[in-house]
Structures are given as structure tokens and as C-alpha cells.
Tab-separated table of C-alpha atoms and ligand atoms in Angstrom:
chain	number	residue	atom	x	y	z
A	27	MET	CA	117.110	82.129	124.907
A	28	ILE	CA	113.728	83.476	125.786
A	29	ASN	CA	110.667	81.263	125.737
A	30	SER	CA	106.944	81.668	125.044
A	31	ILE	CA	106.144	82.745	128.593
A	32	ASP	CA	108.684	85.591	128.380
A	33	TYR	CA	107.372	86.811	125.044
A	34	ILE	CA	103.818	86.755	126.332
A	35	GLU	CA	104.852	88.754	129.396
A	36	LEU	CA	106.619	91.345	127.235
A	37	GLU	CA	103.627	91.657	124.951
A	38	GLU	CA	101.171	92.076	127.809
A	39	LYS	CA	103.382	94.661	129.483
A	40	TYR	CA	104.288	96.863	126.527
A	41	GLY	CA	101.517	96.283	123.989
A	42	ALA	CA	97.916	97.476	123.780
A	43	HIS	CA	95.470	94.794	124.875
A	44	ASN	CA	93.119	95.051	121.924
A	45	TYR	CA	93.369	91.317	121.146
A	46	HIS	CA	92.901	88.145	123.160
A	47	PRO	CA	95.244	85.780	121.291
A	48	LEU	CA	95.759	82.114	121.969
A	49	ASP	CA	98.976	81.827	123.946
A	50	VAL	CA	101.133	80.424	121.189
A	51	VAL	CA	104.207	82.402	120.130
A	52	LEU	CA	105.017	81.704	116.505
A	53	GLU	CA	108.429	82.048	115.015
A	54	ARG	CA	108.321	80.422	111.610
A	55	GLY	CA	105.814	79.311	108.993
A	56	GLU	CA	105.912	77.175	105.903
A	57	GLY	CA	102.890	76.278	103.798
A	58	VAL	CA	100.027	75.255	106.067
A	59	TRP	CA	102.299	74.826	109.094
A	60	VAL	CA	103.602	77.237	111.734
A	61	TYR	CA	106.192	76.638	114.466
A	62	ASP	CA	106.375	78.178	117.936
A	63	VAL	CA	109.502	79.257	119.791
A	64	GLU	CA	109.718	75.855	121.472
A	65	GLY	CA	109.708	74.170	118.059
A	66	ASN	CA	106.173	72.755	118.259
A	67	ARG	CA	104.375	72.474	114.944
A	68	TYR	CA	100.779	73.555	114.332
A	69	LEU	CA	98.383	73.427	111.409
A	70	ASP	CA	97.143	76.958	110.759
A	71	CYS	CA	93.371	76.754	110.430
A	72	LEU	CA	92.815	80.501	110.574
A	73	SER	CA	95.162	81.644	107.782
A	74	ALA	CA	95.265	85.153	109.259
A	75	TYR	CA	91.530	85.517	108.586
A	76	SER	CA	92.110	84.347	104.981
A	77	ALA	CA	95.122	86.541	104.191
A	78	LEU	CA	97.199	83.381	103.827
A	79	ASN	CA	95.194	81.565	101.154
A	80	GLN	CA	98.501	80.762	99.420
A	81	GLY	CA	100.053	79.428	102.656
A	82	HIS	CA	102.873	80.800	104.787
A	83	VAL	CA	105.948	82.247	103.078
A	84	HIS	CA	104.978	81.029	99.636
A	85	PRO	CA	108.305	80.641	97.789
A	86	ARG	CA	107.093	82.271	94.557
A	87	ILE	CA	105.640	85.309	96.318
A	88	LEU	CA	108.732	85.532	98.499
A	89	GLU	CA	110.925	85.624	95.429
A	90	ALA	CA	108.784	88.230	93.673
A	91	MET	CA	108.912	90.344	96.812
A	92	MET	CA	112.677	90.034	97.244
A	93	ASN	CA	113.353	90.805	93.596
A	94	GLN	CA	111.199	93.897	93.702
A	95	ALA	CA	112.567	94.978	97.090
A	96	ARG	CA	116.037	95.057	95.570
A	97	GLN	CA	114.844	97.139	92.618
A	98	LEU	CA	112.426	99.738	93.922
A	99	THR	CA	110.025	99.668	96.875
A	100	LEU	CA	108.153	102.947	96.884
A	101	THR	CA	107.669	105.847	94.520
A	102	SER	CA	104.486	107.327	95.977
A	103	ARG	CA	101.810	107.926	93.391
A	104	ALA	CA	103.429	111.262	92.574
A	105	PHE	CA	105.433	109.251	90.035
A	106	ARG	CA	104.602	106.172	88.020
A	107	ASN	CA	106.160	102.730	88.393
A	108	VAL	CA	106.423	99.656	86.181
A	109	GLN	CA	104.609	97.196	88.456
A	110	LEU	CA	101.290	98.915	89.074
A	111	PRO	CA	100.044	99.053	85.456
A	112	GLN	CA	100.787	95.350	85.079
A	113	LEU	CA	98.820	94.588	88.251
A	114	TYR	CA	95.905	96.645	86.903
A	115	LYS	CA	95.878	94.734	83.627
A	116	GLU	CA	96.197	91.312	85.254
A	117	LEU	CA	93.478	92.083	87.821
A	118	SER	CA	91.187	93.222	85.039
A	119	GLU	CA	91.851	90.125	82.929
A	120	LEU	CA	91.261	87.883	85.934
A	121	THR	CA	88.115	89.540	87.280
A	122	GLY	CA	86.471	91.124	84.244
A	123	TYR	CA	86.326	94.550	85.917
A	124	GLU	CA	87.717	97.516	84.012
A	125	MET	CA	89.629	99.353	86.721
A	126	ALA	CA	91.146	99.127	90.181
A	127	LEU	CA	92.152	101.511	92.947
A	128	PRO	CA	94.889	100.139	95.211
A	129	MET	CA	95.086	100.766	98.954
A	130	ASN	CA	96.737	98.971	101.883
A	131	SER	CA	94.457	97.641	104.611
A	132	GLY	CA	91.012	96.204	104.072
A	133	ALA	CA	89.317	98.937	106.085
A	134	GLU	CA	90.933	101.581	103.881
A	135	ALA	CA	89.617	99.870	100.777
A	136	VAL	CA	86.133	99.814	102.350
A	137	GLU	CA	86.420	103.548	103.073
A	138	THR	CA	87.528	104.055	99.481
A	139	ALA	CA	84.514	102.210	98.082
A	140	LEU	CA	82.216	104.273	100.315
A	141	LYS	CA	83.790	107.507	99.092
A	142	ILE	CA	83.348	106.438	95.472
A	143	ALA	CA	79.725	105.489	96.160
A	144	ARG	CA	79.049	108.906	97.686
A	145	LYS	CA	80.745	110.644	94.795
A	146	TRP	CA	78.635	108.598	92.374
A	147	ALA	CA	75.517	109.524	94.351
A	148	TYR	CA	76.129	113.255	93.834
A	149	ALA	CA	77.792	113.271	90.419
A	150	VAL	CA	75.685	110.638	88.665
A	151	LYS	CA	72.500	109.851	90.579
A	152	GLN	CA	72.095	113.524	91.521
A	153	ILE	CA	71.182	112.894	95.124
A	154	PRO	CA	71.014	116.277	96.956
A	155	LYS	CA	74.378	117.169	98.451
A	156	TYR	CA	75.327	115.223	101.604
A	157	GLN	CA	72.026	113.335	101.650
A	158	ALA	CA	73.437	110.062	100.336
A	159	GLU	CA	72.575	106.943	102.325
A	160	ILE	CA	74.383	103.632	102.265
A	161	ILE	CA	72.664	100.453	103.380
A	162	VAL	CA	74.640	97.803	105.253
A	163	ALA	CA	73.721	94.499	106.914
A	164	GLY	CA	73.257	93.707	110.577
A	165	ASN	CA	76.224	91.889	112.139
A	166	ASN	CA	78.492	93.198	109.397
A	167	PHE	CA	82.246	93.369	109.710
A	168	HIS	CA	84.069	95.776	107.411
A	169	GLY	CA	87.013	96.904	109.540
A	170	ARG	CA	87.884	99.228	112.388
A	171	THR	CA	88.044	102.849	111.256
A	172	ILE	CA	85.647	105.393	112.777
A	173	SER	CA	83.387	105.494	109.735
A	174	VAL	CA	83.337	101.738	109.368
A	175	ILE	CA	82.489	101.089	113.025
A	176	SER	CA	79.840	103.795	112.735
A	177	PHE	CA	77.669	101.265	110.908
A	178	SER	CA	78.665	98.232	112.943
A	179	THR	CA	75.853	96.670	114.973
A	180	GLU	CA	78.299	95.161	117.470
A	181	GLU	CA	78.414	97.118	120.741
A	182	LEU	CA	81.964	96.023	121.557
A	183	TYR	CA	83.266	97.396	118.270
A	184	LYS	CA	81.684	100.812	118.609
A	185	SER	CA	80.134	101.797	121.916
A	186	ASP	CA	83.111	103.714	123.340
A	187	PHE	CA	84.089	105.384	120.089
A	188	GLY	CA	81.395	107.843	119.034
A	189	PRO	CA	80.413	110.310	117.683
A	190	PHE	CA	79.725	108.315	114.556
A	191	THR	CA	79.717	109.050	110.849
A	192	PRO	CA	76.135	109.508	109.650
A	193	GLY	CA	74.595	108.224	106.423
A	194	PHE	CA	74.373	104.494	107.060
A	195	ILE	CA	71.362	102.259	107.626
A	196	ALA	CA	71.603	98.644	108.788
A	197	VAL	CA	69.051	96.036	107.713
A	198	GLU	CA	68.723	92.338	108.507
A	199	TYR	CA	71.250	90.169	106.654
A	200	GLY	CA	69.815	87.557	104.349
A	201	ASN	CA	66.449	89.318	104.035
A	202	PRO	CA	65.947	90.951	100.615
A	203	GLU	CA	62.557	92.441	101.546
A	204	ALA	CA	64.089	94.322	104.472
A	205	LEU	CA	66.720	95.665	102.126
A	206	GLU	CA	64.243	96.815	99.516
A	207	GLN	CA	62.099	98.538	102.142
A	208	ALA	CA	65.085	100.539	103.376
A	209	ILE	CA	65.820	101.978	99.934
A	210	THR	CA	64.843	105.622	99.472
A	211	PRO	CA	65.506	108.110	96.659
A	212	HIS	CA	68.646	109.033	98.620
A	213	THR	CA	70.124	105.523	98.662
A	214	ALA	CA	73.492	105.433	96.937
A	215	ALA	CA	74.726	101.931	97.645
A	216	VAL	CA	74.362	98.644	99.451
A	217	LEU	CA	77.518	97.286	101.090
A	218	ILE	CA	77.436	93.600	101.852
A	219	GLU	CA	79.602	90.585	102.706
A	220	PRO	CA	78.606	87.606	100.520
A	221	ILE	CA	79.253	85.434	103.592
A	222	GLN	CA	79.647	87.047	106.996
A	223	GLY	CA	82.945	85.628	108.227
A	224	GLU	CA	83.460	87.557	111.455
A	225	ALA	CA	79.805	87.172	112.440
A	226	GLY	CA	80.427	83.414	112.574
A	227	VAL	CA	80.499	82.197	108.960
A	228	ILE	CA	76.911	83.215	108.289
A	229	ILE	CA	75.850	82.023	104.836
A	230	PRO	CA	72.770	83.845	103.521
A	231	PRO	CA	69.864	81.885	102.006
A	232	ALA	CA	70.469	80.691	98.430
A	233	GLY	CA	69.394	83.347	95.967
A	234	TYR	CA	69.913	86.238	98.387
A	235	LEU	CA	72.889	87.777	96.604
A	236	ALA	CA	71.182	87.495	93.218
A	237	LYS	CA	68.112	89.150	94.727
A	238	VAL	CA	70.238	91.965	96.172
A	239	ARG	CA	71.839	92.428	92.755
A	240	GLU	CA	68.403	92.657	91.114
A	241	ILE	CA	67.007	95.048	93.757
A	242	CYS	CA	70.012	97.330	93.411
A	243	LYS	CA	69.749	97.410	89.637
A	244	ARG	CA	66.027	98.110	89.665
A	245	ASN	CA	66.410	100.950	92.185
A	246	ARG	CA	69.548	102.396	90.645
A	247	VAL	CA	71.645	101.685	93.714
A	248	LEU	CA	75.251	100.473	93.616
A	249	MET	CA	75.960	97.011	94.956
A	250	ILE	CA	79.327	96.804	96.732
A	251	ALA	CA	80.604	93.390	97.831
A	252	ASP	CA	83.199	93.190	100.581
A	253	GLU	CA	85.143	90.119	99.434
A	254	ILE	CA	88.161	90.869	101.613
A	255	GLN	CA	87.705	87.571	103.449
A	256	THR	CA	85.557	85.567	101.006
A	257	GLY	CA	87.364	86.506	97.798
A	258	LEU	CA	90.335	85.114	95.902
A	259	GLY	CA	89.367	81.472	96.077
A	260	ARG	CA	88.447	81.045	99.730
A	261	THR	CA	84.902	79.779	99.095
A	262	GLY	CA	85.724	77.612	96.081
A	263	ARG	CA	85.094	80.386	93.547
A	264	LEU	CA	87.259	83.369	92.672
A	265	PHE	CA	84.645	85.521	94.417
A	266	ALA	CA	81.892	84.266	96.703
A	267	CYS	CA	79.474	86.273	94.521
A	268	ASP	CA	80.328	83.872	91.674
A	269	HIS	CA	78.280	81.185	93.448
A	270	GLU	CA	75.230	83.148	92.314
A	271	SER	CA	76.776	84.341	89.051
A	272	ILE	CA	76.467	88.002	89.895
A	273	CYS	CA	78.774	90.971	89.383
A	274	PRO	CA	78.479	93.712	92.007
A	275	ASP	CA	79.266	97.255	90.831
A	276	MET	CA	82.344	97.275	93.044
A	277	VAL	CA	84.248	94.496	94.792
A	278	ILE	CA	86.593	95.139	97.715
A	279	LEU	CA	89.681	92.957	97.985
A	280	GLY	CA	92.396	92.692	100.624
A	281	LYS	CA	93.947	89.992	102.758
A	282	ALA	CA	95.002	87.227	100.294
A	283	LEU	CA	95.722	89.836	97.617
A	284	SER	CA	99.197	89.835	99.152
A	285	GLY	CA	99.455	86.209	100.248
A	286	GLY	CA	100.117	87.531	103.736
A	287	PHE	CA	103.371	89.290	102.933
A	288	TYR	CA	102.368	92.909	103.112
A	289	PRO	CA	99.104	94.850	103.385
A	290	VAL	CA	97.593	95.182	99.923
A	291	SER	CA	93.953	95.985	99.218
A	292	ALA	CA	91.997	97.291	96.264
A	293	VAL	CA	88.590	98.335	95.070
A	294	ILE	CA	87.741	97.012	91.635
A	295	GLY	CA	84.896	98.146	89.399
A	296	ASP	CA	84.165	99.772	86.078
A	297	GLN	CA	84.783	103.156	84.538
A	298	ASP	CA	81.340	104.392	85.729
A	299	THR	CA	82.373	104.122	89.414
A	300	ILE	CA	86.140	103.917	89.886
A	301	GLY	CA	86.581	106.237	86.904
A	302	LEU	CA	84.753	109.067	88.699
A	303	LEU	CA	87.670	110.060	90.925
A	304	ARG	CA	89.721	113.080	89.866
A	305	PRO	CA	93.344	113.810	90.813
A	306	GLY	CA	93.640	114.840	94.435
A	307	GLU	CA	90.305	113.439	95.586
A	308	HIS	CA	91.771	110.311	97.139
A	309	GLY	CA	95.144	108.721	97.721
A	310	SER	CA	97.603	106.799	99.844
A	311	THR	CA	101.370	107.036	100.197
A	312	PHE	CA	101.943	103.292	100.111
A	313	GLY	CA	98.864	102.196	98.126
A	314	GLY	CA	99.925	100.944	94.705
A	315	SER	CA	103.626	100.924	95.524
A	316	PRO	CA	105.813	98.830	93.207
A	317	LEU	CA	106.530	96.455	96.079
A	318	ALA	CA	102.838	95.986	96.852
A	319	ALA	CA	101.993	95.576	93.175
A	320	ALA	CA	104.725	92.979	92.582
A	321	ILE	CA	103.529	90.994	95.605
A	322	ALA	CA	99.887	91.194	94.531
A	323	ARG	CA	100.688	90.114	90.971
A	324	GLU	CA	102.458	86.980	92.129
A	325	SER	CA	99.827	86.272	94.792
A	326	LEU	CA	97.121	86.247	92.113
A	327	LYS	CA	99.191	84.056	89.798
A	328	VAL	CA	99.728	81.511	92.559
A	329	ILE	CA	95.990	81.289	93.218
A	330	VAL	CA	95.280	80.578	89.556
A	331	GLU	CA	98.282	78.483	88.570
A	332	GLU	CA	98.219	76.249	91.641
A	333	ASN	CA	94.498	75.576	91.216
A	334	LEU	CA	93.739	76.829	94.695
A	335	ILE	CA	90.141	77.713	93.888
A	336	GLN	CA	89.286	74.165	92.836
A	337	ASN	CA	91.197	72.743	95.790
A	338	ALA	CA	89.245	74.975	98.186
A	339	GLU	CA	85.990	73.613	96.845
A	340	THR	CA	87.049	69.942	96.911
A	341	MET	CA	88.684	70.027	100.337
A	342	GLY	CA	85.954	72.238	101.802
A	343	ASN	CA	83.123	69.963	100.707
A	344	TYR	CA	85.015	66.971	102.044
A	345	ILE	CA	85.685	68.577	105.446
A	346	VAL	CA	82.076	69.622	105.911
A	347	SER	CA	80.757	66.177	104.994
A	348	GLU	CA	83.244	64.441	107.306
A	349	LEU	CA	82.639	66.836	110.223
A	350	ASN	CA	78.921	66.277	109.823
A	351	LYS	CA	79.477	62.659	110.861
A	352	THR	CA	80.200	63.910	114.386
A	353	THR	CA	78.142	62.434	117.195
A	354	SER	CA	79.114	65.273	119.547
A	355	ASP	CA	76.262	66.763	121.566
A	356	HIS	CA	77.999	70.140	121.517
A	357	VAL	CA	77.483	70.797	117.833
A	358	LYS	CA	74.522	72.855	116.706
A	359	GLU	CA	75.414	73.270	113.038
A	360	ILE	CA	78.335	72.886	110.665
A	361	ARG	CA	78.275	75.186	107.659
A	362	GLY	CA	80.738	76.217	105.033
A	363	LYS	CA	81.509	77.197	101.485
A	364	GLY	CA	84.841	76.027	100.199
A	365	LEU	CA	87.399	76.391	102.949
A	366	LEU	CA	85.441	78.931	104.982
A	367	ILE	CA	83.851	76.660	107.542
A	368	GLY	CA	82.107	77.355	110.831
A	369	ILE	CA	81.323	74.826	113.537
A	370	GLU	CA	78.588	76.375	115.625
A	371	LEU	CA	78.345	74.967	119.126
A	372	LYS	CA	75.265	74.949	121.299
A	373	PRO	CA	75.174	77.572	124.076
A	374	GLU	CA	75.476	74.723	126.631
A	375	ALA	CA	78.904	73.828	125.173
A	376	ARG	CA	80.342	76.717	127.265
A	377	GLY	CA	81.984	78.551	124.387
A	378	ALA	CA	84.217	77.746	121.442
A	379	ARG	CA	87.335	79.150	123.103
A	380	ARG	CA	87.992	76.111	125.299
A	381	PHE	CA	87.808	73.841	122.239
A	382	CYS	CA	90.314	76.077	120.448
A	383	GLU	CA	92.641	75.859	123.458
A	384	VAL	CA	92.561	72.060	123.335
A	385	LEU	CA	92.972	72.012	119.554
A	386	LYS	CA	96.062	74.144	120.053
A	387	GLN	CA	97.493	71.532	122.416
A	388	GLU	CA	96.779	68.957	119.729
A	389	GLY	CA	98.674	70.967	117.105
A	390	LEU	CA	95.838	72.744	115.319
A	391	LEU	CA	95.310	76.499	115.500
A	392	ALA	CA	91.766	77.767	115.102
A	393	LYS	CA	90.109	80.803	116.607
A	394	GLU	CA	86.668	81.153	118.068
A	395	THR	CA	84.449	83.759	116.535
A	396	HIS	CA	81.456	85.196	118.340
A	397	GLU	CA	81.562	82.946	121.423
A	398	ASN	CA	80.118	79.793	119.934
A	399	VAL	CA	81.673	79.296	116.513
A	400	ILE	CA	84.955	77.572	115.695
A	401	ARG	CA	86.145	78.846	112.328
A	402	ILE	CA	88.097	76.364	110.200
A	403	ALA	CA	89.824	78.154	107.335
A	404	PRO	CA	93.216	76.658	106.478
A	405	PRO	CA	95.363	77.888	103.580
A	406	LEU	CA	93.910	76.775	100.240
A	407	ILE	CA	97.041	74.759	99.461
A	408	ILE	CA	96.105	72.147	102.067
A	409	ASP	CA	96.268	68.549	100.816
A	410	ARG	CA	94.086	65.548	101.522
A	411	PRO	CA	96.337	63.760	104.083
A	412	THR	CA	96.625	66.967	106.121
A	413	VAL	CA	92.884	67.488	105.879
A	414	ASP	CA	92.298	63.950	107.140
A	415	TRP	CA	94.653	64.560	110.053
A	416	ALA	CA	92.826	67.801	110.928
A	417	ILE	CA	89.389	66.216	110.713
A	418	GLY	CA	90.524	63.488	113.116
A	419	LYS	CA	91.733	66.064	115.633
A	420	ILE	CA	88.586	68.169	115.379
A	421	LEU	CA	86.240	65.188	115.721
A	422	ASP	CA	88.206	64.030	118.787
A	423	VAL	CA	88.138	67.409	120.476
A	424	LEU	CA	84.409	67.807	119.845
A	425	GLN	CA	83.917	64.647	121.948
A	426	MET	CA	85.333	66.201	125.097
A	427	PRO	CA	82.824	66.754	127.896
B	10	PLP	C1	89.466	91.626	107.569
B	10	PLP	C2	88.258	92.260	106.975
B	10	PLP	C3	88.178	93.653	106.776
B	10	PLP	C4	89.235	94.602	107.284
B	10	PLP	O1	90.493	94.383	106.758
B	10	PLP	P1	91.778	95.004	107.517
B	10	PLP	O2	92.913	94.694	106.592
B	10	PLP	O3	91.880	94.316	108.834
B	10	PLP	O4	91.518	96.457	107.666
B	10	PLP	C5	87.057	94.149	106.153
B	10	PLP	N1	86.063	93.340	105.744
B	10	PLP	C6	86.106	92.004	105.903
B	10	PLP	C7	84.985	91.169	105.402
B	10	PLP	C8	87.190	91.420	106.539
B	10	PLP	O5	87.213	90.097	106.738
């Protein structure tokens, strides 16, 4: 038998070092719990960055996946399959958008939305060819492809990887005036996260998203919301944009669209955007495969039928109010919407990582984001006794010197 230390050694020796994981080697997961090779149990408070809203190895999604895997896994989009049209219809009925374009990873779906926005800029808004500009927010996170890191403002994500894709302008997040000032006759779209998860669970001022929606409409600019992390129930609404009752022109989904089984992403929108693409202009071998579509269909049903959206709101509000009772000197601010919660520590606390290491020893897996923030984002199926257990652990660990 080989143990955690051996696995870690193998990984460090043979794998690229583009992550700095906590040293826990997981072998099995069930619901909100994961188990390491030594049999220790941990509460997963990261949920694979919100890909596991439905919990680990959800039995219904597992069954849908196995059934489809026995039938037909991949056709390519050169042929049609029976699952994809049903996913389209169910996504439309759930979200109110007319159409969808399926991809695999989140970053690919972001790229797809950007391509559609550029196409719209030339075909509809009549912006002179190749002059289209897309406005993004400072401290954004939209994935890791060359074009996507081209408009990152994080040195670590981009500095060694130029030359960059032109056509993007970053403005301050949460500041509608800055956004409006950056709009020119060549602006095609604004791409925004309703809450910036990777930046440290940054929640914009109330009314910001509604203001962005209004500014975009008035200036004839598309609003694109990246809901890859915030969508599908995570914040206590189907979409985080629902908190301000707005509908962006396009919404980007990923992560929990597959309940963590398989990479599935999509861009959803109406005929006037998604409908612009012609055969051959975009595609993906695996995007929209019958296996992916079957998994996504069941993943969406689980979110709705198990009331995960409501549970995220109830449990999230409760966690934030309980954590706010902390007397720890380390804590600067606790913020959250639904089950996307950030505990920001003061700079003197010497980083969130050491708290995550101790939480791990206590049986709770969370990951620091941006030095000083502990992100707490368990699967949305979490129940009240487990929440109470987690709160106790977190409050204890925050008391350490
Ligand atoms: C995770 C994430 C992405 C990228 O998704 P991948 O599947 O890792 O490519 C993009 N945007 C946001 C907001 C994310 O959280």
C-alpha cells in the first residue's frame, strides 16, 4: 500500500508544479465529505471552486452518467444526438434564455462569449472591423487561456505569458462611473463576475449590477455575466445576478453544470447574440456530447428538485451571522452571499494559508485565496448539524495566536 507521502512525492516528481495544494491525498468522496488514503474524513468547504454544488458523487447524477455512458458517449457535433436538444430545452425553461452553446471548460465558454460579442459588434453594432473593445473589471478571474489572461490584472497569472490579445480594457470593479467613462463607440461588451470569487469573494456595492445593466443598455453594449462560480444556486439564487433582478445579454456557466463529474460549460443568451453564429464559425469536439448533456441535465434537476438554492441562502446567512460572533483579532471582515463566503484576515494574521493547514488537521478543507482570505464554500446540500460542526471548528481555529 502506498500512503499520502508517497503520492505527494510522485506528484511533485512527475507533475507540473502549477498548483500549491494542501497536502491531503483524497481517494473517495460522498456528499459533503471526502476521505484521504489513510481513511481520514474531511468536510469539503471548497467544493472544487463551486463545481460540486450538488456534493461529491451525487447518486442521481452518477446514475444518469452511467446510463448514458453505456448508450452513447460522443458523436461530435457532426451528427445530432438525443440528449443535447433536451438539455437546451430544459436550460431555456429554467433560465428564461432562448438558446445555449455548450463547451467544456469554463475558460472555453468565456472565450466563446467573447467571440460572440465580437461577432455581434461587427454584424449588428457595425463597429469598424477589428476595432471592437471589451471592458472587464480589475482583479477579474475568467480562466487561464492566452486571451483570457490577456485582460487579467494579476501579474502572476500573466507576466510570463505575453504577447497578449488586444481589445480589452480593465476598469475598477464596483464602480459604475469608471465603467461608463471607459465606454467608447467601439465598445462591444462588458464582461463581469457578479461576485469576484477568486479575487477573495469581493461583493460589489448593492445596485452595482443593476447600474451596469442600465449603462450597457443605454450605450448599446452587451452585458456578459461570468456566473461560472456564482451561478446555479451558489449565492442563494439561481444566478447571482438575480439578487438585483437583472438579465445580462449572455450568461456563462460551467463548474456545477456537471455536478463535478465531467467538464461541462455553456454560454446562454437569446437569438440576437447566440443566434449570430453560422456553421463552421465555432465548435468543440466534446462540447455538447450526449454524455455531457445527460450529466448536465441531471445536475440541473438535482439543484432544483433538492431545493439547493434555498438551502444555500438559509445556511449561508446562518454561517455568516454565526462567524460574525467571533472575537478573533485576526478577522478583518466576513462577507458572503449564500454559500460563497470569505473570511478576510488582517495583514498581521500572517496569511490565510496557515489557518487552512490547521483546519485541515481538524477535518475541514478550505483554501486560501489571495493571501488573506479563507473561502468557505461547501456543497449546497450541507445540512444544519454539519454547518454547526464546521462553524465550531472555524471559530476555534480563528482563536489561534
Ligand atoms: C473557474 C472559473 C473560470 C474558469 O473555469 P475553468 O473550468 O477552470 O476553465 C472562469 N470564471 C470564473 C468566475 C471561475 O470561477
